[in-house]
Amino acid sequence: MQNIVIIGTGFAGLWSALSAKRLINLHNAQDSITVTVISPEPHLVMRPRLYEANAKDMKTPLTPLLEQSAINFEQGTVSAINASDKTVTLQNGDNVPYDRLVLAAGSRLKQPRIPGLAEHSFSIDTLADASAFERHLKNLASLPSTAARNTAVVVGGGFTGIEVAAELPSRLCSILGNDQDIRVIVVEQASEIGPELGPGPRPVILTALQTSGVEMTLGAGLAGIDAEGVMLSTGERIPSLTVLWTAGVEASPLAAQVPGEKDRLGRVIVDAFLRAPEVDDVIVTGDAASASTDDAGHDTLMSCQHAIPMGKFAGYNAAAGLLRLELKRYKQEYYGTCLDLGQWGAVVSEGWDRKVMYSGAETKKIKQWVNGTVIYPPVDAEEALNKADPELETVTLA
């Protein structure tokens, strides 16, 4: 019996498992090839939604879907990839052999050595982090009204920083009251907000943030944090009990254990079939992989918009390799962006130059549809397996 092992139950990991199983079923190879998913918990965290309120609810159970699809689930955390003997080692010491490995372990928020960052900041990187942040916000109501209590500092003006900063004014007002002098300040090292988003949607972003009362401190880095506020690289001090770190992500440390070249984010630079070039029985996908999306020189971003289709190609190619079928080249020529801008609305752009197509209050409905429907897997196993076909167009905008 041959075994496809998939590390991770994020978007890429789940769709890898479904895609591999779909191809195995199509070729009646269920008795010769198994699919095993390894993850700490059998659920999919809706990571793109962790900037929203009620973060504790932002997960969906996978046990019914995996069982109905005849996909094995092994609860555990992988600590080592042993490419030479084709096994992965779990933290409990168990070794799991594989014939094909799909690394879909995702990414994590970078934690640079800034004084006080670990002790005095929050993040929304994981479900536990976002839940802790939400508890902190609610607990603010029990504290005396001060400038520090009423001020939230969001460090990082990228995609995540913008979305959470746009949400915070209304969230803090609902907790602390509309009569409080609430401040939300985005601190961004670059000279422009949303540097990686480019100039296309920037005027809309600026209008939305300014309308919501969000302040921006640009061209400034974080020098240190203590229990009562932050010190910026410019020498400015901002009193705050709520400091949210969103500045930068990196690939899972497991990516470093896969032989081969890595990019600046620690991602494995994969070939056109999402294989690690130096160990072609290892496929890397989702946030752990850097792959070419088209013939115009664009590479994948760390987003579910790329992770979902990448997962489908990864799972297909893992199974196809064992079935001795032709592999499929990963391509994803369409790119779009849907950015939540809080009570103001949202902005939808298309193309890598992010040309604005829609913006404002009505556009918020598109973002809510994406967040609440599009990124969720089907409950029905047959539907999920059918949708795992890598040839089906996938557009999530998230």
CSV table of C-alpha atoms in Angstrom, one decimal:
chain,number,residue,atom,x,y,z
A,1,MET,CA,0.0,0.0,0.0
A,2,GLN,CA,1.4,3.4,-1.0
A,3,ASN,CA,0.8,6.4,1.1
A,4,ILE,CA,0.4,10.1,0.3
A,5,VAL,CA,1.1,12.1,3.4
A,6,ILE,CA,-0.1,15.7,3.6
A,7,ILE,CA,1.1,18.0,6.3
A,8,GLY,CA,-1.5,20.6,7.3
A,9,THR,CA,-5.3,21.1,7.2
A,10,GLY,CA,-5.2,24.7,5.9
A,11,PHE,CA,-6.7,25.6,2.6
A,12,ALA,CA,-3.8,24.1,0.6
A,13,GLY,CA,-3.7,21.0,2.7
A,14,LEU,CA,-7.4,20.2,2.7
A,15,TRP,CA,-7.7,20.7,-1.1
A,16,SER,CA,-4.5,18.7,-1.7
A,17,ALA,CA,-6.1,15.8,0.2
A,18,LEU,CA,-9.4,16.1,-1.7
A,19,SER,CA,-7.7,16.4,-5.1
A,20,ALA,CA,-5.5,13.4,-4.5
A,21,LYS,CA,-8.4,11.3,-3.3
A,22,ARG,CA,-10.5,12.4,-6.3
A,23,LEU,CA,-7.8,11.1,-8.8
A,24,ILE,CA,-7.3,7.9,-6.8
A,25,ASN,CA,-11.1,7.2,-7.0
A,26,LEU,CA,-11.2,8.0,-10.7
A,27,HIS,CA,-8.6,5.3,-11.3
A,28,ASN,CA,-10.1,2.8,-8.9
A,29,ALA,CA,-6.8,2.8,-6.9
A,30,GLN,CA,-8.4,3.0,-3.4
A,31,ASP,CA,-6.9,-0.4,-2.4
A,32,SER,CA,-3.4,0.6,-3.4
A,33,ILE,CA,-3.0,4.2,-2.5
A,34,THR,CA,-4.1,5.9,0.8
A,35,VAL,CA,-4.2,9.6,1.7
A,36,THR,CA,-3.2,10.6,5.2
A,37,VAL,CA,-3.5,14.2,6.5
A,38,ILE,CA,-1.5,15.2,9.6
A,39,SER,CA,-2.4,18.2,11.6
A,40,PRO,CA,-2.7,19.3,15.3
A,41,GLU,CA,-6.5,19.6,15.0
A,42,PRO,CA,-9.1,18.3,12.4
A,43,HIS,CA,-10.4,21.7,11.5
A,44,LEU,CA,-9.8,24.4,9.0
A,45,VAL,CA,-9.1,27.8,10.5
A,46,MET,CA,-10.6,30.6,8.5
A,47,ARG,CA,-7.4,32.6,8.7
A,48,PRO,CA,-8.5,35.3,6.3
A,49,ARG,CA,-11.3,36.2,8.7
A,50,LEU,CA,-9.3,36.5,11.9
A,51,TYR,CA,-9.4,40.3,11.7
A,52,GLU,CA,-13.2,40.1,12.3
A,53,ALA,CA,-15.1,40.0,15.6
A,54,ASN,CA,-16.0,36.6,17.1
A,55,ALA,CA,-12.7,35.1,16.1
A,56,LYS,CA,-13.3,31.9,18.2
A,57,ASP,CA,-15.9,30.9,15.7
A,58,MET,CA,-13.7,31.2,12.7
A,59,LYS,CA,-13.0,27.5,12.1
A,60,THR,CA,-14.9,24.7,10.5
A,61,PRO,CA,-14.7,21.0,11.5
A,62,LEU,CA,-13.2,18.6,8.9
A,63,THR,CA,-13.8,15.2,10.5
A,64,PRO,CA,-17.1,14.5,8.8
A,65,LEU,CA,-15.7,15.6,5.4
A,66,LEU,CA,-12.5,13.6,5.7
A,67,GLU,CA,-14.3,10.5,6.9
A,68,GLN,CA,-16.9,10.6,4.2
A,69,SER,CA,-14.1,11.1,1.6
A,70,ALA,CA,-12.1,8.1,3.1
A,71,ILE,CA,-9.2,10.4,3.9
A,72,ASN,CA,-7.2,9.3,6.9
A,73,PHE,CA,-6.5,11.9,9.6
A,74,GLU,CA,-3.6,11.6,12.0
A,75,GLN,CA,-3.6,14.1,14.9
A,76,GLY,CA,-0.2,15.4,15.6
A,77,THR,CA,2.5,18.0,14.9
A,78,VAL,CA,5.3,17.2,12.4
A,79,SER,CA,8.7,18.1,13.8
A,80,ALA,CA,10.9,16.8,11.1
A,81,ILE,CA,10.9,15.9,7.4
A,82,ASN,CA,13.3,13.1,6.6
A,83,ALA,CA,13.6,13.2,2.8
A,84,SER,CA,16.4,10.7,2.7
A,85,ASP,CA,14.3,7.9,4.2
A,86,LYS,CA,10.9,9.2,3.2
A,87,THR,CA,9.4,9.6,6.6
A,88,VAL,CA,8.1,12.5,8.7
A,89,THR,CA,8.6,12.5,12.5
A,90,LEU,CA,5.9,13.7,14.9
A,91,GLN,CA,6.6,15.6,18.1
A,92,ASN,CA,5.6,12.4,20.0
A,93,GLY,CA,8.4,10.5,18.3
A,94,ASP,CA,6.3,8.5,15.9
A,95,ASN,CA,7.5,8.2,12.3
A,96,VAL,CA,5.1,8.2,9.4
A,97,PRO,CA,6.4,6.8,6.1
A,98,TYR,CA,5.3,8.3,2.7
A,99,ASP,CA,5.6,7.6,-0.9
A,100,ARG,CA,4.7,11.1,-1.8
A,101,LEU,CA,4.7,14.0,0.7
A,102,VAL,CA,2.8,17.2,0.3
A,103,LEU,CA,4.0,20.0,2.6
A,104,ALA,CA,1.1,22.4,3.2
A,105,ALA,CA,2.1,23.7,6.6
A,106,GLY,CA,1.4,27.3,5.8
A,107,SER,CA,3.1,30.4,7.2
A,108,ARG,CA,3.5,32.3,10.4
A,109,LEU,CA,3.9,35.9,11.6
A,110,LYS,CA,7.4,37.0,11.9
A,111,GLN,CA,8.6,37.9,15.4
A,112,PRO,CA,11.7,40.1,15.2
A,113,ARG,CA,13.7,40.9,18.3
A,114,ILE,CA,12.1,44.2,19.2
A,115,PRO,CA,12.1,45.0,22.9
A,116,GLY,CA,8.8,44.2,24.5
A,117,LEU,CA,7.2,42.8,21.4
A,118,ALA,CA,6.7,39.3,22.8
A,119,GLU,CA,5.5,40.5,26.2
A,120,HIS,CA,3.3,43.4,25.3
A,121,SER,CA,1.8,43.0,21.8
A,122,PHE,CA,-1.0,41.0,20.3
A,123,SER,CA,-1.5,39.4,16.9
A,124,ILE,CA,-4.3,37.7,14.9
A,125,ASP,CA,-2.0,35.2,13.2
A,126,THR,CA,-3.7,32.1,14.7
A,127,LEU,CA,-7.1,31.3,16.1
A,128,ALA,CA,-5.7,31.4,19.6
A,129,ASP,CA,-4.0,34.7,19.0
A,130,ALA,CA,-7.1,36.3,17.6
A,131,SER,CA,-9.2,35.0,20.4
A,132,ALA,CA,-6.8,36.4,23.0
A,133,PHE,CA,-6.8,39.8,21.2
A,134,GLU,CA,-10.6,39.8,21.3
A,135,ARG,CA,-10.7,39.0,25.0
A,136,HIS,CA,-8.2,41.8,25.6
A,137,LEU,CA,-10.5,44.3,23.7
A,138,LYS,CA,-13.5,43.3,25.8
A,139,ASN,CA,-11.5,43.6,29.0
A,140,LEU,CA,-10.7,47.2,28.2
A,141,ALA,CA,-14.2,48.2,29.3
A,142,SER,CA,-13.3,47.2,32.9
A,143,LEU,CA,-10.3,49.7,33.0
A,144,PRO,CA,-10.4,53.5,33.7
A,145,SER,CA,-10.8,55.7,30.7
A,146,THR,CA,-7.3,56.9,29.7
A,147,ALA,CA,-5.6,57.9,26.5
A,148,ALA,CA,-3.7,54.6,26.6
A,149,ARG,CA,-6.8,52.5,27.1
A,150,ASN,CA,-8.6,54.3,24.3
A,151,THR,CA,-5.8,54.0,21.8
A,152,ALA,CA,-5.0,51.0,19.6
A,153,VAL,CA,-1.8,50.9,17.6
A,154,VAL,CA,-1.6,48.6,14.5
A,155,VAL,CA,2.0,47.9,13.5
A,156,GLY,CA,2.1,47.1,9.8
A,157,GLY,CA,0.1,48.8,7.1
A,158,GLY,CA,-0.2,45.8,4.7
A,159,PHE,CA,-3.3,43.8,3.8
A,160,THR,CA,-3.9,42.5,7.3
A,161,GLY,CA,-3.1,45.7,9.0
A,162,ILE,CA,-5.4,47.7,6.9
A,163,GLU,CA,-8.3,45.3,7.3
A,164,VAL,CA,-8.0,45.1,11.1
A,165,ALA,CA,-7.4,48.9,11.5
A,166,ALA,CA,-10.5,49.6,9.5
A,167,GLU,CA,-12.6,47.3,11.8
A,168,LEU,CA,-11.2,48.6,15.1
A,169,PRO,CA,-12.9,52.0,15.4
A,170,SER,CA,-16.4,50.4,15.4
A,171,ARG,CA,-15.3,47.5,17.5
A,172,LEU,CA,-13.8,49.7,20.2
A,173,CYS,CA,-16.8,52.0,20.1
A,174,SER,CA,-19.1,49.0,20.7
A,175,ILE,CA,-17.0,48.0,23.7
A,176,LEU,CA,-16.0,51.3,25.2
A,177,GLY,CA,-18.9,53.5,24.2
A,178,ASN,CA,-19.4,56.2,21.5
A,179,ASP,CA,-18.6,58.9,24.0
A,180,GLN,CA,-14.9,57.9,24.3
A,181,ASP,CA,-12.1,59.6,22.4
A,182,ILE,CA,-11.0,56.5,20.6
A,183,ARG,CA,-7.9,56.5,18.4
A,184,VAL,CA,-6.7,53.8,16.0
A,185,ILE,CA,-3.2,54.4,14.6
A,186,VAL,CA,-1.5,52.4,11.9
A,187,VAL,CA,2.3,52.5,12.0
A,188,GLU,CA,3.9,51.6,8.7
A,189,GLN,CA,7.7,51.6,7.9
A,190,ALA,CA,7.1,52.5,4.2
A,191,SER,CA,6.2,55.9,3.0
A,192,GLU,CA,2.8,54.8,1.7
A,193,ILE,CA,0.0,52.7,3.2
A,194,GLY,CA,-0.4,49.3,1.7
A,195,PRO,CA,3.1,49.3,0.0
A,196,GLU,CA,2.6,45.8,-1.5
A,197,LEU,CA,-0.9,46.7,-2.8
A,198,GLY,CA,0.5,49.4,-5.1
A,199,PRO,CA,-1.0,52.7,-6.1
A,200,GLY,CA,-4.2,51.3,-7.7
A,201,PRO,CA,-6.4,50.9,-4.6
A,202,ARG,CA,-4.5,53.3,-2.4
A,203,PRO,CA,-6.7,56.4,-2.9
A,204,VAL,CA,-9.7,54.3,-1.9
A,205,ILE,CA,-7.9,52.9,1.1
A,206,LEU,CA,-6.9,56.3,2.3
A,207,THR,CA,-10.4,57.7,1.9
A,208,ALA,CA,-11.9,54.7,3.9
A,209,LEU,CA,-9.4,54.9,6.7
A,210,GLN,CA,-9.6,58.7,7.0
A,211,THR,CA,-13.4,58.6,6.9
A,212,SER,CA,-13.3,56.0,9.7
A,213,GLY,CA,-11.0,58.2,11.8
A,214,VAL,CA,-8.0,55.9,11.5
A,215,GLU,CA,-4.7,57.8,11.8
A,216,MET,CA,-1.5,56.8,9.9
A,217,THR,CA,2.1,57.2,10.9
A,218,LEU,CA,4.2,56.4,7.9
A,219,GLY,CA,7.9,56.1,7.4
A,220,ALA,CA,8.3,54.9,11.0
A,221,GLY,CA,9.3,51.6,12.5
A,222,LEU,CA,8.7,50.1,16.0
A,223,ALA,CA,11.6,50.6,18.4
A,224,GLY,CA,10.0,49.1,21.5
A,225,ILE,CA,6.9,48.3,23.4
A,226,ASP,CA,6.1,48.4,27.1
A,227,ALA,CA,3.0,47.9,29.2
A,228,GLU,CA,1.8,51.5,28.6
A,229,GLY,CA,2.7,52.2,25.0
A,230,VAL,CA,5.1,52.1,22.0
A,231,MET,CA,8.2,53.9,21.1
A,232,LEU,CA,8.7,54.5,17.4
A,233,SER,CA,12.0,54.7,15.4
A,234,THR,CA,11.3,58.5,15.0
A,235,GLY,CA,11.4,59.0,18.8
A,236,GLU,CA,7.7,59.5,19.1
A,237,ARG,CA,5.9,57.7,21.9
A,238,ILE,CA,2.3,56.7,21.7
A,239,PRO,CA,0.5,55.7,24.9
A,240,SER,CA,-1.5,52.5,24.2
A,241,LEU,CA,-2.6,49.4,26.0
A,242,THR,CA,-3.5,47.7,22.7
A,243,VAL,CA,-0.6,47.1,20.3
A,244,LEU,CA,-1.3,44.7,17.4
A,245,TRP,CA,1.6,43.3,15.4
A,246,THR,CA,0.9,42.5,11.8
A,247,ALA,CA,4.2,43.2,10.1
A,248,GLY,CA,5.3,40.4,7.9
A,249,VAL,CA,5.0,36.6,7.5
A,250,GLU,CA,7.3,33.8,6.7
A,251,ALA,CA,6.9,30.2,5.6
A,252,SER,CA,6.5,27.4,8.2
A,253,PRO,CA,9.9,26.3,9.6
A,254,LEU,CA,9.3,22.9,8.0
A,255,ALA,CA,10.0,24.4,4.6
A,256,ALA,CA,13.6,24.9,5.7
A,257,GLN,CA,13.9,21.1,6.1
A,258,VAL,CA,13.1,20.5,2.4
A,259,PRO,CA,16.3,20.4,0.3
A,260,GLY,CA,16.4,23.2,-2.3
A,261,GLU,CA,16.5,26.9,-2.8
A,262,LYS,CA,14.2,29.2,-0.7
A,263,ASP,CA,13.0,32.7,-1.3
A,264,ARG,CA,13.2,35.7,1.0
A,265,LEU,CA,10.1,34.5,2.9
A,266,GLY,CA,11.6,31.0,3.5
A,267,ARG,CA,9.3,29.4,0.9
A,268,VAL,CA,10.6,26.5,-1.2
A,269,ILE,CA,11.0,27.6,-4.8
A,270,VAL,CA,9.1,24.8,-6.6
A,271,ASP,CA,9.0,23.7,-10.2
A,272,ALA,CA,6.0,24.0,-12.6
A,273,PHE,CA,4.4,20.9,-11.0
A,274,LEU,CA,4.9,22.2,-7.4
A,275,ARG,CA,7.7,19.7,-6.7
A,276,ALA,CA,10.7,20.5,-4.7
A,277,PRO,CA,13.4,20.4,-7.4
A,278,GLU,CA,15.9,18.5,-5.4
A,279,VAL,CA,13.5,15.9,-4.0
A,280,ASP,CA,10.7,15.3,-6.6
A,281,ASP,CA,8.7,13.0,-4.3
A,282,VAL,CA,8.1,16.1,-2.1
A,283,ILE,CA,5.5,18.5,-3.3
A,284,VAL,CA,5.2,21.9,-1.6
A,285,THR,CA,2.1,24.0,-1.8
A,286,GLY,CA,0.2,27.0,-0.3
A,287,ASP,CA,2.1,29.5,1.8
A,288,ALA,CA,5.2,27.2,2.0
A,289,ALA,CA,5.8,27.4,-1.7
A,290,SER,CA,6.9,30.0,-4.2
A,291,ALA,CA,5.5,29.1,-7.6
A,292,SER,CA,5.1,30.9,-10.9
A,293,THR,CA,1.5,31.7,-11.6
A,294,ASP,CA,1.8,32.6,-15.2
A,295,ASP,CA,4.2,33.4,-18.1
A,296,ALA,CA,4.3,37.1,-17.2
A,297,GLY,CA,6.7,36.7,-14.2
A,298,HIS,CA,4.3,36.7,-11.3
A,299,ASP,CA,4.7,34.4,-8.3
A,300,THR,CA,2.2,33.2,-5.8
A,301,LEU,CA,1.3,35.2,-2.8
A,302,MET,CA,0.5,34.0,0.7
A,303,SER,CA,-3.2,34.0,0.4
A,304,CYS,CA,-6.1,31.5,0.1
A,305,GLN,CA,-6.7,32.8,-3.4
A,306,HIS,CA,-3.5,31.0,-4.4
A,307,ALA,CA,-3.5,28.3,-1.7
A,308,ILE,CA,-6.8,26.7,-2.8
A,309,PRO,CA,-5.9,26.0,-6.4
A,310,MET,CA,-2.3,25.2,-5.6
A,311,GLY,CA,-3.6,22.6,-3.2
A,312,LYS,CA,-5.7,21.1,-6.0
A,313,PHE,CA,-2.7,20.8,-8.3
A,314,ALA,CA,-0.5,19.5,-5.5
A,315,GLY,CA,-2.8,16.7,-4.6
A,316,TYR,CA,-3.4,15.8,-8.2
A,317,ASN,CA,0.3,15.6,-8.9
A,318,ALA,CA,1.0,13.6,-5.8
A,319,ALA,CA,-1.5,11.0,-6.8
A,320,ALA,CA,-0.6,11.2,-10.5
A,321,GLY,CA,3.0,10.4,-9.7
A,322,LEU,CA,2.1,7.2,-8.0
A,323,LEU,CA,-0.5,6.3,-10.7
A,324,ARG,CA,2.2,7.0,-13.4
A,325,LEU,CA,0.0,9.6,-15.1
A,326,GLU,CA,1.1,12.9,-16.7
A,327,LEU,CA,1.5,15.7,-14.1
A,328,LYS,CA,-0.4,19.0,-14.5
A,329,ARG,CA,1.5,22.3,-14.6
A,330,TYR,CA,0.2,24.8,-12.1
A,331,LYS,CA,-1.1,28.0,-13.6
A,332,GLN,CA,-3.3,30.7,-12.3
A,333,GLU,CA,-3.5,33.6,-14.6
A,334,TYR,CA,-6.4,35.5,-13.0
A,335,TYR,CA,-5.6,37.6,-9.9
A,336,GLY,CA,-7.9,39.9,-8.0
A,337,THR,CA,-8.1,41.5,-4.6
A,338,CYS,CA,-11.0,42.2,-2.2
A,339,LEU,CA,-10.0,44.3,0.7
A,340,ASP,CA,-12.3,44.8,3.7
A,341,LEU,CA,-12.4,48.5,4.8
A,342,GLY,CA,-14.6,48.3,7.9
A,343,GLN,CA,-17.9,50.2,8.1
A,344,TRP,CA,-16.9,52.3,5.1
A,345,GLY,CA,-17.2,49.2,2.8
A,346,ALA,CA,-14.6,47.4,0.7
A,347,VAL,CA,-12.6,47.6,-2.5
A,348,VAL,CA,-12.3,45.1,-5.3
A,349,SER,CA,-9.5,45.3,-7.8
A,350,GLU,CA,-8.4,43.1,-10.7
A,351,GLY,CA,-5.0,42.2,-12.2
A,352,TRP,CA,-1.5,42.4,-10.7
A,353,ASP,CA,-1.7,46.2,-11.1
A,354,ARG,CA,-4.8,46.1,-9.0
A,355,LYS,CA,-7.1,48.2,-11.1
A,356,VAL,CA,-10.1,49.2,-8.9
A,357,MET,CA,-13.3,47.7,-10.2
A,358,TYR,CA,-15.7,48.4,-7.3
A,359,SER,CA,-15.6,50.2,-4.0
A,360,GLY,CA,-17.8,51.5,-1.2
A,361,ALA,CA,-20.6,50.2,1.0
A,362,GLU,CA,-22.2,47.9,-1.6
A,363,THR,CA,-18.8,46.3,-2.3
A,364,LYS,CA,-18.8,45.1,1.3
A,365,LYS,CA,-21.4,42.5,0.3
A,366,ILE,CA,-18.8,40.9,-2.1
A,367,LYS,CA,-16.2,40.7,0.7
A,368,GLN,CA,-18.8,39.2,3.0
A,369,TRP,CA,-19.8,36.6,0.4
A,370,VAL,CA,-16.1,35.7,-0.1
A,371,ASN,CA,-15.4,35.4,3.6
A,372,GLY,CA,-18.7,33.7,4.5
A,373,THR,CA,-19.2,31.4,1.6
A,374,VAL,CA,-16.6,31.1,-1.1
A,375,ILE,CA,-13.6,30.1,1.1
A,376,TYR,CA,-15.5,27.5,3.0
A,377,PRO,CA,-15.3,23.9,1.8
A,378,PRO,CA,-18.5,22.0,0.8
A,379,VAL,CA,-20.0,19.9,3.6
A,380,ASP,CA,-20.9,17.1,1.1
A,381,ALA,CA,-18.0,14.8,0.3
A,382,GLU,CA,-19.1,14.2,-3.3
A,383,GLU,CA,-19.4,17.9,-4.0
A,384,ALA,CA,-16.0,18.6,-2.4
A,385,LEU,CA,-14.3,15.9,-4.4
A,386,ASN,CA,-15.8,17.2,-7.6
A,387,LYS,CA,-14.6,20.7,-6.8
A,388,ALA,CA,-11.1,19.4,-6.2
A,389,ASP,CA,-10.5,19.1,-9.9
A,390,PRO,CA,-7.5,21.4,-10.6
A,391,GLU,CA,-8.9,22.2,-14.0
A,392,LEU,CA,-11.9,24.0,-12.5
A,393,GLU,CA,-11.4,27.7,-12.2
A,394,THR,CA,-11.1,29.0,-8.7
A,395,VAL,CA,-11.5,32.6,-7.8
A,396,THR,CA,-11.6,33.7,-4.2
A,397,LEU,CA,-10.3,37.3,-4.2
A,398,ALA,CA,-9.1,36.8,-0.6
